[in-house]
mmCIF file of C-alpha atoms in Angstrom:
data_model
loop_
_atom_site.group_PDB
_atom_site.id
_atom_site.type_symbol
_atom_site.label_atom_id
_atom_site.label_comp_id
_atom_site.label_asym_id
_atom_site.label_seq_id
_atom_site.Cartn_x
_atom_site.Cartn_y
_atom_site.Cartn_z
ATOM 1 C CA MET A 16 34.463 95.386 131.163
ATOM 2 C CA LEU A 17 37.169 93.138 129.721
ATOM 3 C CA ARG A 18 38.240 91.973 133.179
ATOM 4 C CA GLU A 19 34.799 90.696 134.089
ATOM 5 C CA ASN A 20 34.142 89.157 130.656
ATOM 6 C CA THR A 21 37.367 87.223 130.128
ATOM 7 C CA ASN A 22 35.956 83.932 131.415
ATOM 8 C CA ASP A 23 32.791 84.450 129.374
ATOM 9 C CA LEU A 24 34.856 84.989 126.223
ATOM 10 C CA LEU A 25 36.850 81.838 126.935
ATOM 11 C CA ALA A 26 33.583 79.948 127.398
ATOM 12 C CA PHE A 27 32.315 81.291 124.068
ATOM 13 C CA MET A 28 35.543 80.230 122.318
ATOM 14 C CA ALA A 29 35.202 76.700 123.714
ATOM 15 C CA VAL A 30 31.628 76.300 122.449
ATOM 16 C CA ALA A 31 32.483 77.872 119.081
ATOM 17 C CA ARG A 32 35.434 75.559 118.546
ATOM 18 C CA GLU A 33 33.774 72.387 119.808
ATOM 19 C CA ARG A 34 30.414 73.172 118.104
ATOM 20 C CA SER A 35 28.831 71.553 121.149
ATOM 21 C CA PHE A 36 27.796 72.752 124.601
ATOM 22 C CA THR A 37 28.278 69.242 126.007
ATOM 23 C CA ARG A 38 31.861 68.842 124.747
ATOM 24 C CA ALA A 39 32.774 72.414 125.652
ATOM 25 C CA ALA A 40 31.376 72.000 129.173
ATOM 26 C CA ALA A 41 33.404 68.822 129.665
ATOM 27 C CA LYS A 42 36.535 70.580 128.416
ATOM 28 C CA LEU A 43 35.993 73.539 130.748
ATOM 29 C CA GLY A 44 34.975 71.385 133.713
ATOM 30 C CA VAL A 45 31.575 73.028 134.207
ATOM 31 C CA SER A 46 27.996 71.866 133.814
ATOM 32 C CA ARG A 47 26.202 72.250 130.499
ATOM 33 C CA SER A 48 23.507 74.394 132.088
ATOM 34 C CA ALA A 49 26.067 76.728 133.677
ATOM 35 C CA LEU A 50 27.838 77.102 130.337
ATOM 36 C CA SER A 51 24.571 77.839 128.550
ATOM 37 C CA HIS A 52 23.755 80.495 131.173
ATOM 38 C CA THR A 53 27.190 82.107 130.674
ATOM 39 C CA ILE A 54 26.696 82.343 126.911
ATOM 40 C CA ARG A 55 23.202 83.805 127.301
ATOM 41 C CA ASN A 56 24.545 86.484 129.655
ATOM 42 C CA LEU A 57 27.330 87.340 127.204
ATOM 43 C CA GLU A 58 24.859 87.641 124.317
ATOM 44 C CA GLU A 59 22.583 89.847 126.423
ATOM 45 C CA ARG A 60 25.419 92.201 127.411
ATOM 46 C CA LEU A 61 26.567 92.511 123.798
ATOM 47 C CA GLY A 62 23.025 92.770 122.470
ATOM 48 C CA LEU A 63 23.960 90.238 119.769
ATOM 49 C CA ARG A 64 23.200 86.605 119.075
ATOM 50 C CA LEU A 65 26.514 84.747 118.807
ATOM 51 C CA LEU A 66 25.449 81.129 118.438
ATOM 52 C CA ALA A 67 22.800 79.485 116.277
ATOM 53 C CA ARG A 68 21.443 76.586 118.318
ATOM 54 C CA THR A 69 19.405 73.631 117.043
ATOM 55 C CA THR A 70 18.513 70.332 118.689
ATOM 56 C CA CYS A 71 21.363 68.631 116.820
ATOM 57 C CA SER A 72 24.110 71.207 116.432
ATOM 58 C CA VAL A 73 25.591 74.543 117.426
ATOM 59 C CA GLY A 74 26.788 76.987 114.793
ATOM 60 C CA LEU A 75 28.095 80.543 114.653
ATOM 61 C CA THR A 76 26.080 83.548 113.606
ATOM 62 C CA GLU A 77 27.803 86.241 111.551
ATOM 63 C CA ALA A 78 28.474 88.184 114.748
ATOM 64 C CA GLY A 79 29.753 85.048 116.473
ATOM 65 C CA ALA A 80 32.138 84.228 113.639
ATOM 66 C CA ARG A 81 33.474 87.788 113.688
ATOM 67 C CA LEU A 82 34.000 87.697 117.438
ATOM 68 C CA LEU A 83 35.795 84.336 117.278
ATOM 69 C CA ASP A 84 38.091 85.513 114.466
ATOM 70 C CA THR A 85 38.929 88.618 116.484
ATOM 71 C CA ILE A 86 39.559 87.234 119.958
ATOM 72 C CA ALA A 87 40.862 83.711 119.326
ATOM 73 C CA PRO A 88 44.287 84.761 117.933
ATOM 74 C CA ARG A 89 44.773 87.132 120.875
ATOM 75 C CA PHE A 90 44.040 84.498 123.481
ATOM 76 C CA ASP A 91 46.230 82.006 121.601
ATOM 77 C CA GLU A 92 49.110 84.494 121.617
ATOM 78 C CA ILE A 93 48.710 85.024 125.345
ATOM 79 C CA GLU A 94 48.656 81.281 125.978
ATOM 80 C CA ALA A 95 51.723 80.767 123.777
ATOM 81 C CA GLU A 96 53.618 83.462 125.660
ATOM 82 C CA LEU A 97 52.722 81.919 129.011
ATOM 83 C CA VAL A 98 53.998 78.577 127.733
ATOM 84 C CA ALA A 99 57.156 80.304 126.543
ATOM 85 C CA MET A 100 57.742 81.462 130.093
ATOM 86 C CA SER A 101 58.687 77.874 130.855
ATOM 87 C CA SER A 102 62.075 78.817 129.396
ATOM 88 C CA LEU A 103 62.741 80.385 132.788
ATOM 89 C CA ARG A 104 62.442 76.966 134.389
ATOM 90 C CA THR A 105 65.481 74.819 134.968
ATOM 91 C CA ARG A 106 63.927 71.909 133.090
ATOM 92 C CA PRO A 107 62.049 71.965 129.719
ATOM 93 C CA ALA A 108 58.320 71.504 130.247
ATOM 94 C CA GLY A 109 54.949 71.892 128.582
ATOM 95 C CA THR A 110 52.515 70.103 126.293
ATOM 96 C CA ILE A 111 53.126 69.772 122.534
ATOM 97 C CA ARG A 112 50.308 68.704 120.176
ATOM 98 C CA ILE A 113 51.195 67.069 116.850
ATOM 99 C CA THR A 114 49.028 65.674 114.064
ATOM 100 C CA ALA A 115 50.338 63.036 111.640
ATOM 101 C CA THR A 116 49.241 60.040 109.596
ATOM 102 C CA GLU A 117 49.866 56.447 110.720
ATOM 103 C CA HIS A 118 53.078 55.680 108.862
ATOM 104 C CA PRO A 119 55.287 58.520 110.163
ATOM 105 C CA THR A 120 53.704 58.213 113.599
ATOM 106 C CA TYR A 121 54.795 54.611 114.076
ATOM 107 C CA THR A 122 58.077 54.677 112.131
ATOM 108 C CA ILE A 123 59.451 58.121 113.028
ATOM 109 C CA LEU A 124 57.501 60.095 115.613
ATOM 110 C CA TRP A 125 56.942 57.561 118.341
ATOM 111 C CA PRO A 126 60.427 55.960 118.405
ATOM 112 C CA ARG A 127 62.034 59.394 118.828
ATOM 113 C CA VAL A 128 59.327 60.936 121.017
ATOM 114 C CA SER A 129 59.377 58.037 123.462
ATOM 115 C CA GLU A 130 63.084 58.593 124.056
ATOM 116 C CA LEU A 131 62.502 62.319 124.563
ATOM 117 C CA LEU A 132 59.768 61.626 127.119
ATOM 118 C CA ARG A 133 62.052 59.331 129.071
ATOM 119 C CA GLN A 134 64.740 62.031 129.227
ATOM 120 C CA TYR A 135 62.419 64.959 130.063
ATOM 121 C CA PRO A 136 59.566 63.914 132.371
ATOM 122 C CA ASP A 137 58.075 67.452 132.451
ATOM 123 C CA ILE A 138 57.353 67.387 128.711
ATOM 124 C CA LYS A 139 54.004 66.026 127.520
ATOM 125 C CA ILE A 140 53.356 65.187 123.872
ATOM 126 C CA GLU A 141 49.924 64.574 122.351
ATOM 127 C CA ILE A 142 49.909 62.835 118.950
ATOM 128 C CA VAL A 143 46.679 62.771 116.919
ATOM 129 C CA VAL A 144 46.790 60.181 114.124
ATOM 130 C CA ASP A 145 44.660 61.471 111.268
ATOM 131 C CA TYR A 146 44.676 61.458 107.447
ATOM 132 C CA GLY A 147 42.765 64.743 107.241
ATOM 133 C CA LEU A 148 44.618 67.811 105.988
ATOM 134 C CA ARG A 149 44.161 69.669 109.255
ATOM 135 C CA ASP A 150 44.648 73.393 109.685
ATOM 136 C CA ILE A 151 47.116 73.182 112.549
ATOM 137 C CA VAL A 152 46.703 76.846 113.476
ATOM 138 C CA ALA A 153 42.895 76.787 113.602
ATOM 139 C CA GLU A 154 42.853 73.467 115.473
ATOM 140 C CA ARG A 155 45.577 74.548 117.884
ATOM 141 C CA PHE A 156 48.220 71.983 117.027
ATOM 142 C CA ASP A 157 51.819 72.986 117.613
ATOM 143 C CA ALA A 158 53.052 71.065 114.583
ATOM 144 C CA GLY A 159 52.105 68.552 111.932
ATOM 145 C CA VAL A 160 53.809 65.929 109.795
ATOM 146 C CA ARG A 161 53.225 65.553 106.061
ATOM 147 C CA VAL A 162 55.090 64.634 102.914
ATOM 148 C CA GLY A 163 57.253 67.617 101.980
ATOM 149 C CA GLU A 164 55.510 68.452 98.715
ATOM 150 C CA SER A 165 52.099 69.008 100.365
ATOM 151 C CA ILE A 166 52.945 71.683 102.967
ATOM 152 C CA ALA A 167 51.819 75.303 102.780
ATOM 153 C CA ARG A 168 54.570 77.789 101.985
ATOM 154 C CA ASP A 169 54.048 79.943 105.063
ATOM 155 C CA MET A 170 55.226 77.172 107.383
ATOM 156 C CA ILE A 171 58.671 76.403 108.755
ATOM 157 C CA VAL A 172 59.589 72.965 107.436
ATOM 158 C CA VAL A 173 62.051 70.493 108.964
ATOM 159 C CA PRO A 174 62.911 67.192 107.188
ATOM 160 C CA ILE A 175 62.456 64.175 109.460
ATOM 161 C CA SER A 176 62.982 61.291 107.004
ATOM 162 C CA PRO A 177 64.859 60.443 103.804
ATOM 163 C CA ALA A 178 63.056 60.285 100.455
ATOM 164 C CA LEU A 179 60.278 57.706 100.332
ATOM 165 C CA ARG A 180 58.998 55.127 97.849
ATOM 166 C CA SER A 181 55.629 53.460 97.539
ATOM 167 C CA ALA A 182 54.954 49.809 96.751
ATOM 168 C CA VAL A 183 52.044 47.980 95.150
ATOM 169 C CA VAL A 184 51.729 44.504 96.646
ATOM 170 C CA CYS A 185 49.504 41.445 96.678
ATOM 171 C CA SER A 186 49.636 37.836 97.848
ATOM 172 C CA SER A 187 51.019 35.003 95.746
ATOM 173 C CA ALA A 188 47.538 33.454 95.849
ATOM 174 C CA TYR A 189 46.140 36.579 94.185
ATOM 175 C CA VAL A 190 48.859 36.402 91.506
ATOM 176 C CA ALA A 191 47.979 32.756 90.823
ATOM 177 C CA ARG A 192 44.314 33.658 90.289
ATOM 178 C CA HIS A 193 44.588 36.996 88.480
ATOM 179 C CA GLY A 194 48.150 37.569 87.268
ATOM 180 C CA VAL A 195 49.913 40.905 87.729
ATOM 181 C CA PRO A 196 49.466 44.346 86.141
ATOM 182 C CA ALA A 197 52.217 45.387 83.740
ATOM 183 C CA THR A 198 51.317 49.088 83.802
ATOM 184 C CA PRO A 199 49.292 51.330 86.125
ATOM 185 C CA GLN A 200 46.501 51.389 83.524
ATOM 186 C CA ASP A 201 46.137 47.602 83.966
ATOM 187 C CA LEU A 202 44.910 48.224 87.520
ATOM 188 C CA THR A 203 41.448 48.964 86.108
ATOM 189 C CA THR A 204 41.012 45.215 85.538
ATOM 190 C CA HIS A 205 42.270 44.179 88.984
ATOM 191 C CA ALA A 206 40.780 44.061 92.477
ATOM 192 C CA CYS A 207 42.341 46.922 94.451
ATOM 193 C CA ILE A 208 42.090 47.785 98.134
ATOM 194 C CA ASN A 209 41.023 51.410 98.372
ATOM 195 C CA MET A 210 41.557 53.917 101.145
ATOM 196 C CA ARG A 211 39.039 56.615 102.045
ATOM 197 C CA LEU A 212 40.404 59.971 103.156
ATOM 198 C CA PRO A 213 38.442 62.065 105.674
ATOM 199 C CA THR A 214 39.196 65.281 103.802
ATOM 200 C CA HIS A 215 36.227 65.848 101.477
ATOM 201 C CA ASP A 216 35.329 62.157 101.992
ATOM 202 C CA THR A 217 37.399 61.125 98.964
ATOM 203 C CA ILE A 218 39.032 57.891 97.802
ATOM 204 C CA PHE A 219 42.814 58.108 97.649
ATOM 205 C CA GLU A 220 44.257 58.044 94.129
ATOM 206 C CA TRP A 221 47.278 55.803 93.594
ATOM 207 C CA GLU A 222 50.216 57.979 92.560
ATOM 208 C CA PHE A 223 52.883 56.736 90.158
ATOM 209 C CA GLU A 224 55.987 58.252 88.601
ATOM 210 C CA LYS A 225 58.478 56.864 86.094
ATOM 211 C CA GLN A 226 61.320 58.805 84.496
ATOM 212 C CA GLY A 227 59.644 62.124 85.197
ATOM 213 C CA ARG A 228 56.193 61.022 84.033
ATOM 214 C CA SER A 229 53.493 61.261 86.715
ATOM 215 C CA LEU A 230 50.232 59.328 86.700
ATOM 216 C CA ASN A 231 47.365 59.210 89.209
ATOM 217 C CA MET A 232 45.018 56.227 89.025
ATOM 218 C CA ARG A 233 41.510 55.806 90.395
ATOM 219 C CA VAL A 234 41.144 52.127 91.202
ATOM 220 C CA ASP A 235 38.285 49.906 92.296
ATOM 221 C CA GLY A 236 37.900 46.755 94.303
ATOM 222 C CA PRO A 237 35.994 44.844 96.964
ATOM 223 C CA ALA A 238 37.363 46.662 100.028
ATOM 224 C CA VAL A 239 37.619 50.280 101.191
ATOM 225 C CA VAL A 240 39.485 50.933 104.462
ATOM 226 C CA ASN A 241 40.918 53.926 106.298
ATOM 227 C CA THR A 242 44.035 52.547 107.996
ATOM 228 C CA LEU A 243 47.384 51.317 106.764
ATOM 229 C CA ALA A 244 47.201 48.153 108.871
ATOM 230 C CA LEU A 245 43.926 47.104 107.238
ATOM 231 C CA ARG A 246 45.393 47.674 103.767
ATOM 232 C CA LEU A 247 48.274 45.374 104.643
ATOM 233 C CA ASN A 248 46.003 42.694 106.132
ATOM 234 C CA ALA A 249 43.725 42.759 103.098
ATOM 235 C CA ALA A 250 46.687 42.227 100.783
ATOM 236 C CA LEU A 251 48.048 39.391 102.936
ATOM 237 C CA ASP A 252 44.597 37.742 102.878
ATOM 238 C CA GLY A 253 44.544 37.767 99.069
ATOM 239 C CA VAL A 254 41.699 40.286 98.760
ATOM 240 C CA GLY A 255 43.539 42.329 96.140
ATOM 241 C CA LEU A 256 46.357 44.730 95.360
ATOM 242 C CA ALA A 257 47.344 47.331 97.974
ATOM 243 C CA TYR A 258 49.317 50.571 97.739
ATOM 244 C CA MET A 259 51.493 51.485 100.733
ATOM 245 C CA PRO A 260 54.886 52.815 101.866
ATOM 246 C CA GLU A 261 57.726 50.573 100.694
ATOM 247 C CA ASP A 262 59.326 50.114 104.111
ATOM 248 C CA TYR A 263 55.992 49.009 105.606
ATOM 249 C CA ALA A 264 55.584 46.250 103.009
ATOM 250 C CA MET A 265 59.239 45.213 102.694
ATOM 251 C CA PRO A 266 59.424 42.695 105.591
ATOM 252 C CA HIS A 267 56.490 40.788 104.055
ATOM 253 C CA ILE A 268 58.006 40.985 100.552
ATOM 254 C CA GLU A 269 61.341 39.647 101.799
ATOM 255 C CA ALA A 270 59.570 36.842 103.689
ATOM 256 C CA GLY A 271 57.620 35.842 100.572
ATOM 257 C CA ARG A 272 54.228 36.693 102.034
ATOM 258 C CA LEU A 273 53.688 39.487 99.495
ATOM 259 C CA VAL A 274 54.613 39.979 95.841
ATOM 260 C CA ARG A 275 55.634 43.429 94.614
ATOM 261 C CA VAL A 276 54.364 44.729 91.257
ATOM 262 C CA LEU A 277 54.833 47.933 89.221
ATOM 263 C CA GLU A 278 58.129 48.627 91.009
ATOM 264 C CA ASP A 279 59.483 50.565 88.020
ATOM 265 C CA TRP A 280 56.568 53.006 88.388
ATOM 266 C CA CYS A 281 57.412 53.829 92.018
ATOM 267 C CA ASP A 282 60.145 56.474 91.891
ATOM 268 C CA PRO A 283 61.263 58.164 95.134
ATOM 269 C CA TYR A 284 59.380 61.250 96.342
ATOM 270 C CA PRO A 285 60.053 63.839 99.090
ATOM 271 C CA GLY A 286 60.068 62.380 102.572
ATOM 272 C CA TYR A 287 58.209 63.407 105.714
ATOM 273 C CA HIS A 288 58.615 66.872 107.184
ATOM 274 C CA LEU A 289 57.654 68.438 110.483
ATOM 275 C CA PHE A 290 55.982 71.802 109.893
ATOM 276 C CA TYR A 291 54.841 74.598 112.178
ATOM 277 C CA PRO A 292 53.845 78.286 111.889
ATOM 278 C CA SER A 293 56.684 80.730 111.346
ATOM 279 C CA ARG A 294 55.379 82.939 114.164
ATOM 280 C CA ARG A 295 55.312 80.089 116.681
ATOM 281 C CA GLN A 296 57.175 80.761 119.925
ATOM 282 C CA MET A 297 60.056 78.281 120.118
ATOM 283 C CA THR A 298 59.895 76.972 123.680
ATOM 284 C CA PRO A 299 62.757 74.837 125.033
ATOM 285 C CA ALA A 300 60.514 71.759 124.931
ATOM 286 C CA PHE A 301 59.527 72.366 121.299
ATOM 287 C CA ALA A 302 63.143 73.045 120.323
ATOM 288 C CA LEU A 303 64.122 69.688 121.832
ATOM 289 C CA LEU A 304 61.371 67.957 119.836
ATOM 290 C CA VAL A 305 62.476 69.564 116.571
ATOM 291 C CA GLU A 306 66.077 68.469 117.079
ATOM 292 C CA ALA A 307 65.015 64.958 118.096
ATOM 293 C CA LEU A 308 63.007 64.578 114.889
ATOM 294 C CA ARG A 309 65.354 66.354 112.465
ATOM 295 C CA TYR A 310 66.672 64.032 109.739
ATOM 296 C CA ARG A 311 70.429 64.046 109.236
ATOM 297 C CA ALA A 312 71.598 62.222 106.114
#
């Protein structure tokens, strides 16, 4: 029975993960109608309804959720082992999926990954830039990048940068009109450029630390964006104060295009780390990536 149902189970996993027959069909390279027929046949053989379909969405029934939780890890283990077989090849190969936010992607990941790709043409690396706190296991990423203090304990963690600092910046024109805040609490009277995070659809709180004292501030202002580049542009255009990584703002501070404020409230914090599941099979390609990214003081 398993032999004849393997493709049907893979089809079910695709629909369950994509929450869409259209996207799952495109991923599998089949028509939507053929995929729908496959799922109906599987449900009929099991005598259970696996998917709850509406005109707008596809969800899992209780039976469907149980089936996905049971079979998905097994298929993932099989796929990981097949990838690991590439160690028998003479050259490292395979696809590695990584999720990270903008700043480490452009300043750390891509400069080192691009060199790796030039050296090993059989390696493929997919980088998904996202501020969401993704579950890398559930979403089938091989690794992720986050600040060290925000990583789950059951992950293997590799430092890929030194300690970081943040900076609060604005244009000289903004300073001339509104002055500068002397303390983080003064930000409540200033125009601030906010950033919306996809996780729980929240506004990012500005984080400060001074001599061991931590303070998170909710700020307000005329602009809400979701990329680092837009935060920088808004500050350069005099829209308000912006909070960003120090190294990203520093060229504009040194050139006089931006003014830094609250510097004494921006103590260093743990840098970026690559993280991945402890049970992950270390393929030659992934081992090369880890060593290419590893930070050495």
